[in-house]
PDB file of C-alpha atoms in Angstrom:
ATOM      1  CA  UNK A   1     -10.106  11.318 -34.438  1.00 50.00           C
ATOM      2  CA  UNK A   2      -9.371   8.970 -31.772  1.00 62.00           C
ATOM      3  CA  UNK A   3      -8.674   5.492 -32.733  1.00 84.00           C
ATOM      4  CA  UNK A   4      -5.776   3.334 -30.788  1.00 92.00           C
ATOM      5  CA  UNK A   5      -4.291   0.556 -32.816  1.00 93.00           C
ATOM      6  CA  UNK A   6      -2.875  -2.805 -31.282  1.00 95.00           C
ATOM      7  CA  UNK A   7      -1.079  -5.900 -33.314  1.00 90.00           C
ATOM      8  CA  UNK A   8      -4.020  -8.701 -31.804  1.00 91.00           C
ATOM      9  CA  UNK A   9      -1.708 -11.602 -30.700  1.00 95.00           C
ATOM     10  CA  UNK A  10       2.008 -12.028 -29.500  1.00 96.00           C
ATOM     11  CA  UNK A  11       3.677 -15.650 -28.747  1.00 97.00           C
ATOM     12  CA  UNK A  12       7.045 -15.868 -27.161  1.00 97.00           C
ATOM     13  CA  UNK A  13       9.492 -18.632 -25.077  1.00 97.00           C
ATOM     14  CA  UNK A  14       9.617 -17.827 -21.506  1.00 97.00           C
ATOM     15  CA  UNK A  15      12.508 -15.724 -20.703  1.00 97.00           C
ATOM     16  CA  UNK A  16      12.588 -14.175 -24.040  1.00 97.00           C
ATOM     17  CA  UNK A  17      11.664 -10.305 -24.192  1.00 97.00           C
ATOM     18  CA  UNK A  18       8.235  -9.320 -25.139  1.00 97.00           C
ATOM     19  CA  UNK A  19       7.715  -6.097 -27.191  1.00 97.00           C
ATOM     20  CA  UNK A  20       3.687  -4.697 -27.770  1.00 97.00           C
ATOM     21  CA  UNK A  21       3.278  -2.384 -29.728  1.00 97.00           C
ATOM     22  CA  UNK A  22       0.624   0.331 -30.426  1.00 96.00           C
ATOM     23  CA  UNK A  23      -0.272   3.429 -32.374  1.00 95.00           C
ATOM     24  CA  UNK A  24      -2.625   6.079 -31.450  1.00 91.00           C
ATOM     25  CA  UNK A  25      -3.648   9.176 -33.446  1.00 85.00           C
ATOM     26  CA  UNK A  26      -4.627  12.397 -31.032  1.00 80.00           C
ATOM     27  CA  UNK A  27      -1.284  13.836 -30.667  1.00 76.00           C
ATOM     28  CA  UNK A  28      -2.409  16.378 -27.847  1.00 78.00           C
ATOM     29  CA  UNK A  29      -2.775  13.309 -25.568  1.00 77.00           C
ATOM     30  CA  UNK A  30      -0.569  14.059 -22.362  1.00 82.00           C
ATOM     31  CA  UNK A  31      -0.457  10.217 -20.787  1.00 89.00           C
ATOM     32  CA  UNK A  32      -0.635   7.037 -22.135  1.00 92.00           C
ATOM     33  CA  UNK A  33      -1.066   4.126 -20.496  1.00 94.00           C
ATOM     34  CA  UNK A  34      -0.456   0.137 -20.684  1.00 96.00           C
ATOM     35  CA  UNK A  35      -3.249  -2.143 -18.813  1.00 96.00           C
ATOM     36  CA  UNK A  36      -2.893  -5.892 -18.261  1.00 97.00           C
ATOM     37  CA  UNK A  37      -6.178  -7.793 -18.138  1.00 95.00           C
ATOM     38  CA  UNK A  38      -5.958 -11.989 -16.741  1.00 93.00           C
ATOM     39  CA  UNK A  39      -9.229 -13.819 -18.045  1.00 87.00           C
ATOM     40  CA  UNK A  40     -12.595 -12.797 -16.425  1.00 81.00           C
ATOM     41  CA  UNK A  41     -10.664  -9.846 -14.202  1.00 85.00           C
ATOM     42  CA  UNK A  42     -10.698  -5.958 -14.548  1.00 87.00           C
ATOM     43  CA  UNK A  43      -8.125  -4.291 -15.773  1.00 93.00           C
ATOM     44  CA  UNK A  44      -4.465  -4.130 -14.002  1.00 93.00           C
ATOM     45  CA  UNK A  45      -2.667  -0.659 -14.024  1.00 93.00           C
ATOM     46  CA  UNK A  46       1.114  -1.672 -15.052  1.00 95.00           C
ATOM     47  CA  UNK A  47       2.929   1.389 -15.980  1.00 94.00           C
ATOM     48  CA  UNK A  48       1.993   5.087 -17.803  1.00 93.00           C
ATOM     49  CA  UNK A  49       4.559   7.728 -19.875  1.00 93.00           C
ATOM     50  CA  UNK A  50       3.832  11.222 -19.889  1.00 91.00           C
ATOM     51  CA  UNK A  51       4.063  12.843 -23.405  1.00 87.00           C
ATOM     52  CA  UNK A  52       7.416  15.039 -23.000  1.00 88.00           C
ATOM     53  CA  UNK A  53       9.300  11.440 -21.904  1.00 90.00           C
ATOM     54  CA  UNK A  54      10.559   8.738 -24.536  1.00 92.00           C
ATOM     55  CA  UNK A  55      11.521   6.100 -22.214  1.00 95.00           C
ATOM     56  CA  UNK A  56      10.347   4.756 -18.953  1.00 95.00           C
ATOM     57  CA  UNK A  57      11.584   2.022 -17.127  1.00 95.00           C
ATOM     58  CA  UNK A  58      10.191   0.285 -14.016  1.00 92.00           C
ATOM     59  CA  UNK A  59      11.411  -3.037 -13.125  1.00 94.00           C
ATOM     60  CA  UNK A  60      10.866  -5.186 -16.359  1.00 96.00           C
ATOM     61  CA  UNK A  61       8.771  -3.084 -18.144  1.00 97.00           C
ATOM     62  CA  UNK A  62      10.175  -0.525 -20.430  1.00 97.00           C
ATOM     63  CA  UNK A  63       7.991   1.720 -22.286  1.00 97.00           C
ATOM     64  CA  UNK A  64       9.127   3.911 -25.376  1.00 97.00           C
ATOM     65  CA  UNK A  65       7.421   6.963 -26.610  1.00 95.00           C
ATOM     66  CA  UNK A  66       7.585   7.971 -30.149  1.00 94.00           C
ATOM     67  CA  UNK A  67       5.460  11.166 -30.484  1.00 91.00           C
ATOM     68  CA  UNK A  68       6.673  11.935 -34.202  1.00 90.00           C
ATOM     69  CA  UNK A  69       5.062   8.655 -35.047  1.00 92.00           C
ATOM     70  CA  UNK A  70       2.585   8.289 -32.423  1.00 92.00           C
ATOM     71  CA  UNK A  71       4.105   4.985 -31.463  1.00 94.00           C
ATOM     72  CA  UNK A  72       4.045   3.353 -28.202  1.00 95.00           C
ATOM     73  CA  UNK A  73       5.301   0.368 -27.120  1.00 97.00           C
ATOM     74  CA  UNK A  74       6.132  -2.056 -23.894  1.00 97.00           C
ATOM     75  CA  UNK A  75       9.101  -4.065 -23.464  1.00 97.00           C
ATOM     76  CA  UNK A  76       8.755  -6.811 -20.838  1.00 97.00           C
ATOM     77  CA  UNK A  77      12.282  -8.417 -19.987  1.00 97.00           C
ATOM     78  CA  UNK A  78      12.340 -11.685 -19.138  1.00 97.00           C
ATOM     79  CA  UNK A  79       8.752 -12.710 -19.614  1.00 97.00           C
ATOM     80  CA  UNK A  80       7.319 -15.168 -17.334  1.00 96.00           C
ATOM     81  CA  UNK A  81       4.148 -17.447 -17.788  1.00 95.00           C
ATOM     82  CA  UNK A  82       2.524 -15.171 -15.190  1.00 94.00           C
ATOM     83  CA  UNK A  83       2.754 -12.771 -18.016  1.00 96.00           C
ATOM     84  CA  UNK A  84       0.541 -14.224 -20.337  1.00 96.00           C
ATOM     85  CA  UNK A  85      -2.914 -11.937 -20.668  1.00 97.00           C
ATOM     86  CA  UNK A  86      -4.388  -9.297 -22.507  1.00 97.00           C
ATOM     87  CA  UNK A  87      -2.654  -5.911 -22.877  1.00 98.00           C
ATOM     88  CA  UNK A  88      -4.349  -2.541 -23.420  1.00 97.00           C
ATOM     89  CA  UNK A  89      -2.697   0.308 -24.026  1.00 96.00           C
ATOM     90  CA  UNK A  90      -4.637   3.679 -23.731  1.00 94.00           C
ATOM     91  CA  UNK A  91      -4.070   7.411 -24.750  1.00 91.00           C
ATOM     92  CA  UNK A  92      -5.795   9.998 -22.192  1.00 87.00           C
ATOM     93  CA  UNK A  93      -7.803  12.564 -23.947  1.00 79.00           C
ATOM     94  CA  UNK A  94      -7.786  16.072 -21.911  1.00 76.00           C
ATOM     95  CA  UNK A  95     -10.340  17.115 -24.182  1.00 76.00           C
ATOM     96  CA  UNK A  96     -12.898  14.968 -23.170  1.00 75.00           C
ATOM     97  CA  UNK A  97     -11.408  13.576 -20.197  1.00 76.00           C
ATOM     98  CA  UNK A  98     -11.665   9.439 -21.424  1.00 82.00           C
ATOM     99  CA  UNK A  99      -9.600   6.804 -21.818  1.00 88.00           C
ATOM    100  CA  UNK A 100      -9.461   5.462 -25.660  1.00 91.00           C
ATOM    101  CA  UNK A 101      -8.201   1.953 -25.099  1.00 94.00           C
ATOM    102  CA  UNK A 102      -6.660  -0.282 -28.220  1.00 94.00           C
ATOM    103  CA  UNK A 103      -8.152  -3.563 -28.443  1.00 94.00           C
ATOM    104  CA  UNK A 104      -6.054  -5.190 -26.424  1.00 95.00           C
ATOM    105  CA  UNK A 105      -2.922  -7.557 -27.288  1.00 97.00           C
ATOM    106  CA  UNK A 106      -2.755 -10.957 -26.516  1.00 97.00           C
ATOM    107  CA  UNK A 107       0.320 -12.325 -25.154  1.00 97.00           C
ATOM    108  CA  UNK A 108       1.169 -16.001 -24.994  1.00 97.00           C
ATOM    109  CA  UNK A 109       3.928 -17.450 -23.220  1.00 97.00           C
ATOM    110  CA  UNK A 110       5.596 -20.823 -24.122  1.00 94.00           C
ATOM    111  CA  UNK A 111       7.215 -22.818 -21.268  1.00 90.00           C
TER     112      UNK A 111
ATOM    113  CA  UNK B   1      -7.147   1.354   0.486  1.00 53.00           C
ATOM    114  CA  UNK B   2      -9.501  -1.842  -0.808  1.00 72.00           C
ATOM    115  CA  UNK B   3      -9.328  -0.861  -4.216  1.00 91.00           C
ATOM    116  CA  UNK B   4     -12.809  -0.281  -6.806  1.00 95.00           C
ATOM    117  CA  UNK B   5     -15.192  -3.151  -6.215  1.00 96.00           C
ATOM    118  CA  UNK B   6     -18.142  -3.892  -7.859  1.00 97.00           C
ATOM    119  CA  UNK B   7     -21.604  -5.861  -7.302  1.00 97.00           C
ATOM    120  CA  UNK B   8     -22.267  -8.509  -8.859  1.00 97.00           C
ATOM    121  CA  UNK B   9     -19.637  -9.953 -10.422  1.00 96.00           C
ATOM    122  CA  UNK B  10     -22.047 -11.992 -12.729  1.00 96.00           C
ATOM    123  CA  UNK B  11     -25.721 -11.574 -13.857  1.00 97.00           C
ATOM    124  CA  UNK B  12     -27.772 -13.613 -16.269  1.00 98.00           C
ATOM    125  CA  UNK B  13     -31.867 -12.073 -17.270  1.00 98.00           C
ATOM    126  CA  UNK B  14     -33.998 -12.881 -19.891  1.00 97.00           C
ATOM    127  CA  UNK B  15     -34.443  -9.997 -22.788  1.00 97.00           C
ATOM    128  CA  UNK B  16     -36.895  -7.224 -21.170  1.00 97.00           C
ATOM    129  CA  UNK B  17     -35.741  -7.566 -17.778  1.00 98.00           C
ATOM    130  CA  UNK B  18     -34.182  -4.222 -15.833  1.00 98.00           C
ATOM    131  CA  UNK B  19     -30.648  -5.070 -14.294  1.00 98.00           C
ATOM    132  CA  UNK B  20     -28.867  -2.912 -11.980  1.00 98.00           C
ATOM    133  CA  UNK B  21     -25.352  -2.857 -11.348  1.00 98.00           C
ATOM    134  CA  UNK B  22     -22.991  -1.338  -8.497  1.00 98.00           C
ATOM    135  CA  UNK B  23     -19.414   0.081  -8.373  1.00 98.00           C
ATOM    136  CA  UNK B  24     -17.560   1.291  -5.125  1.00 97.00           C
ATOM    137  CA  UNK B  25     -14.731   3.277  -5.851  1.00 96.00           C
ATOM    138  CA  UNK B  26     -11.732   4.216  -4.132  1.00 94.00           C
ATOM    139  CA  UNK B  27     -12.735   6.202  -1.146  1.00 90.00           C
ATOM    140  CA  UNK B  28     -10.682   9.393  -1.796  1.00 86.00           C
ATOM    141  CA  UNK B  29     -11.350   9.489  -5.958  1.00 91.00           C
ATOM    142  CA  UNK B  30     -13.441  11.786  -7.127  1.00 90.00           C
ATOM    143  CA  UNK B  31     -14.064  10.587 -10.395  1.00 93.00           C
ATOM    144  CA  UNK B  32     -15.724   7.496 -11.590  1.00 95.00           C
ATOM    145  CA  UNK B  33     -15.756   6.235 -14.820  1.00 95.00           C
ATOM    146  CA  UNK B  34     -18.150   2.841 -16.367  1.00 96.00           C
ATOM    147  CA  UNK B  35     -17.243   1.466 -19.652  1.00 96.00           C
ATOM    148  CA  UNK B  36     -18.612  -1.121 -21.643  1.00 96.00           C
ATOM    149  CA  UNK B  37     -16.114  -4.560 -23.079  1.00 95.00           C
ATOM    150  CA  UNK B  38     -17.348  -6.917 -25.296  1.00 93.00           C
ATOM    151  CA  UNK B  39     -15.447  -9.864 -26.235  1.00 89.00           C
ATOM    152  CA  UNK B  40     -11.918  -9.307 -28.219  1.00 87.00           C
ATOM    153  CA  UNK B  41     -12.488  -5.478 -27.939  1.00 91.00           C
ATOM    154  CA  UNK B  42     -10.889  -2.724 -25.292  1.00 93.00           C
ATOM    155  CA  UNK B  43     -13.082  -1.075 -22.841  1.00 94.00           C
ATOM    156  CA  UNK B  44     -15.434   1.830 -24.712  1.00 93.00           C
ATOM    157  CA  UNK B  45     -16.372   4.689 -22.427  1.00 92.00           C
ATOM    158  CA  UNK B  46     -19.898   5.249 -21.381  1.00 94.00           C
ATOM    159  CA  UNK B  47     -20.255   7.669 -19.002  1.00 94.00           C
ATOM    160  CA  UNK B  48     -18.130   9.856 -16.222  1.00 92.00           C
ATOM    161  CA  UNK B  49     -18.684  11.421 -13.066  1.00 94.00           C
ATOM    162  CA  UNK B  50     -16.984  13.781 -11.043  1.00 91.00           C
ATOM    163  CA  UNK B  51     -18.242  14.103  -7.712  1.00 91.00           C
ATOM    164  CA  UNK B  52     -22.027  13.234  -7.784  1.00 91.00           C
ATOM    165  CA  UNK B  53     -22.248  15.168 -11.043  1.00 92.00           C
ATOM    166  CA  UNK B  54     -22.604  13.193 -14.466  1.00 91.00           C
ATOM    167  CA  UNK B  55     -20.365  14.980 -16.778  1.00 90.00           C
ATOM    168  CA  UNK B  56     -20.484  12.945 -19.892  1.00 87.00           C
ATOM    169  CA  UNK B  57     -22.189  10.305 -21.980  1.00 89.00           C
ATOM    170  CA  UNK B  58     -20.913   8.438 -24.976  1.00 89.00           C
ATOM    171  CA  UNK B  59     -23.311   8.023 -27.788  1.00 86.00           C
ATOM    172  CA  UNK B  60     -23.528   4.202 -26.758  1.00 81.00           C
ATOM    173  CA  UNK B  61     -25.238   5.121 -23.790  1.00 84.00           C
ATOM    174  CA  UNK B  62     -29.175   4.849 -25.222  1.00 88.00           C
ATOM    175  CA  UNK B  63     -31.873   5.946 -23.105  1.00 92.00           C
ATOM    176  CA  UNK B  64     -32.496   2.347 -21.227  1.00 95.00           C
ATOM    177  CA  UNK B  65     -29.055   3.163 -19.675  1.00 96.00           C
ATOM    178  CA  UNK B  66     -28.921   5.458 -16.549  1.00 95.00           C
ATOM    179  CA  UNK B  67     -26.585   5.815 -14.361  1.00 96.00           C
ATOM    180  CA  UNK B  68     -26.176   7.849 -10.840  1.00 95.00           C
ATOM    181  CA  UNK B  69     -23.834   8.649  -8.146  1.00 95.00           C
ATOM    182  CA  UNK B  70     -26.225  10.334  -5.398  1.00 90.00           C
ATOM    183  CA  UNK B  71     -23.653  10.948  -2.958  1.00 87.00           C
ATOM    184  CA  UNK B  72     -20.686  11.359  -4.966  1.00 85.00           C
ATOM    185  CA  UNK B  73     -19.114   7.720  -3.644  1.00 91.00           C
ATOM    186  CA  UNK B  74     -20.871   4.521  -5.099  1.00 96.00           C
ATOM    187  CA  UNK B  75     -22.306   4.321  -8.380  1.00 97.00           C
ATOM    188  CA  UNK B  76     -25.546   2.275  -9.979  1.00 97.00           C
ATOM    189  CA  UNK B  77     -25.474   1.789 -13.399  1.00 97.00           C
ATOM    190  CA  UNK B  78     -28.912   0.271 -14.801  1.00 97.00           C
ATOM    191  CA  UNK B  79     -30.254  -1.095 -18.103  1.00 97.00           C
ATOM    192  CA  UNK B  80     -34.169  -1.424 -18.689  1.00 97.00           C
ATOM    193  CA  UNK B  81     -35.599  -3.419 -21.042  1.00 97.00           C
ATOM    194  CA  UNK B  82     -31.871  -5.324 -21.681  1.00 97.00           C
ATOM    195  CA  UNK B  83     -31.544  -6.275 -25.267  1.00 96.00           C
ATOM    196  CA  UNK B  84     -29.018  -9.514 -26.367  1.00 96.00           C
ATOM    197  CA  UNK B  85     -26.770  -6.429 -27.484  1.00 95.00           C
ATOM    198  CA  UNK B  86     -26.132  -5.521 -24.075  1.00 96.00           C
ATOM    199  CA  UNK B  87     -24.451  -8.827 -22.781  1.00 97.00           C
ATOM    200  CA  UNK B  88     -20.856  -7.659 -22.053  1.00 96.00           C
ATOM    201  CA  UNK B  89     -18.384  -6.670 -18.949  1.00 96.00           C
ATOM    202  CA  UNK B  90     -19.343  -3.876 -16.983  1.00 97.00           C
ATOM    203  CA  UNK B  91     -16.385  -2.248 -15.716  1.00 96.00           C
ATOM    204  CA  UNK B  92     -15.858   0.434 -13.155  1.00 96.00           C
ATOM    205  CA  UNK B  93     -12.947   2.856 -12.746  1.00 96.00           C
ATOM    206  CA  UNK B  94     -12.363   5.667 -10.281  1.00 95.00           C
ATOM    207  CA  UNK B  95      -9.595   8.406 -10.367  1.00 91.00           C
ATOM    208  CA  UNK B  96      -8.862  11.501  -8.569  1.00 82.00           C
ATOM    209  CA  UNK B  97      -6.564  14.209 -10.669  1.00 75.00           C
ATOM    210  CA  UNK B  98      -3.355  14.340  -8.767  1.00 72.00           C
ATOM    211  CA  UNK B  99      -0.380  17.056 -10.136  1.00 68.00           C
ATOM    212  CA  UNK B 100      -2.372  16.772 -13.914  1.00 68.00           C
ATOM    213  CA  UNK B 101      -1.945  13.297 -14.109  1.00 73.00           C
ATOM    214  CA  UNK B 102      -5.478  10.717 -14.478  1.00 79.00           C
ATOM    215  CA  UNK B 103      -4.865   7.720 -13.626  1.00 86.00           C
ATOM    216  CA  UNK B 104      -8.032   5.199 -13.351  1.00 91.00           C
ATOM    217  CA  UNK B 105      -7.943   1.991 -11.310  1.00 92.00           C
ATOM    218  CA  UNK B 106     -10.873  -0.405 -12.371  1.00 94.00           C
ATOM    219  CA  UNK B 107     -12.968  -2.951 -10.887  1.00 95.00           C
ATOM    220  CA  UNK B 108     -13.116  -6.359 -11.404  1.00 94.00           C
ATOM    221  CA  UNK B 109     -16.057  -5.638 -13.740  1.00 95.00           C
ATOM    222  CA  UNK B 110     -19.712  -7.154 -13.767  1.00 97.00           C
ATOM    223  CA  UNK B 111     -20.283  -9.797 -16.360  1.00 96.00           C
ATOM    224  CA  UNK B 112     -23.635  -9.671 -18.191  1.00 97.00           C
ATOM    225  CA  UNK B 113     -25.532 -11.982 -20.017  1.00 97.00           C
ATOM    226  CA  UNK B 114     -29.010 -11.115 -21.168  1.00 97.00           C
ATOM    227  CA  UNK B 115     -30.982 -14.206 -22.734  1.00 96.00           C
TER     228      UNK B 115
END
């Protein structure tokens, strides 16, 4: 089946880490992908893992792969107020070439 | 590179009324993608192209949708007869397969309400 599962709301103090976390259920998806969507705007590409990784890290994002579980998640270090939007994460399905997207995780940051 | 845009960025009809939406992609993808968001939910795909050929439609997709790419570059997406139902964010996203790897970049979306 394909059904991407997202926790709906995460608050945190600026400069604290943020974690996101998500579970998806086709385990013959070979990328997976983390959006960030401002209010009114399309979607923002932010980062991607390919299925044979369990870590990526680019600048203050770190994502970590757990394909046993089918657990992704996104670590953003030192999160700003800037950082505050919606985040999708999204399994690619070579099967039917889509995107499933979760329904999205809304970050708040606290000055 | 100016990224996917779309036309318009809003649109508010009355129930019945056709609308018609347009999405320019990235010039050098060859795949374009429209999904449909509705509040609190993630994009749901509606229908893909690659090239000028329309390779598949969800099941959301009824037959007031159609959608075309007669050149293989821009897109129209249109809705006759729009239905309340329908109000949502159109969004566009283009791609072009590069080493295996998809990876879509979207447009800032059109924003439908139908009255």
């Amino acid at each position: 089946g394909e059904d991407v599962e997202q926790s709906l709301f995460l608050s945190v103090r600026e400069g604290d880490s943020s974690v996101i976390n998500c579970t998806y259920t086709d385990s013959s998806s070979t990328y997976l992908y983390w959006y960030k969507q401002e209010p009114g705007a399309g979607l923002q590409l932010l980062t991607y893992i390919f299925s044979n990784m369990d870590m990526k890290q680019d600048q203050r994002l770190t994502v970590l792969l757990n394909k046993k579980d089918k657990h992704l998640s996104l670590r953003i270090a030192d999160t700003q107020t800037g950082d505050s939007a919606i985040y999708f994460c999204a399994e690619w399905m070579d099967s039917s070439y889509k995107l499933i997207f979760g329904s999205g995780t809304r970050l708040l940051v606290r000055p | 590179d100016t990224g996917v845009s779309q036309d318009p960025r809003h649109k508010i009809t009355k129930r019945g009324q056709n609308v018609t939406f347009r999405c320019d992609p990235i010039s050098e993808h060859n795949r374009l993608y429209w999904y449909r968001q509705t509040l609190g939910q993630g994009p749901e795909f509606l229908t893909y192209f690659q090239n000028e050929a329309q390779l598949e439609k969800s099941r959301l997709l009824s037959d007031r949708f159609s959608a075309e790419r007669p050149k293989g570059s821009f897109s129209t997406l249109e809705i006759q007869r729009t239905e309340q139902g329908d109000s949502a964010m159109y969004l566009c996203a283009s791609s072009r397969l590069s080493s295996g790897k998809e990876t879509q970049y979207f447009g800032p979306g059109t924003r439908l309400l139908v009255l």
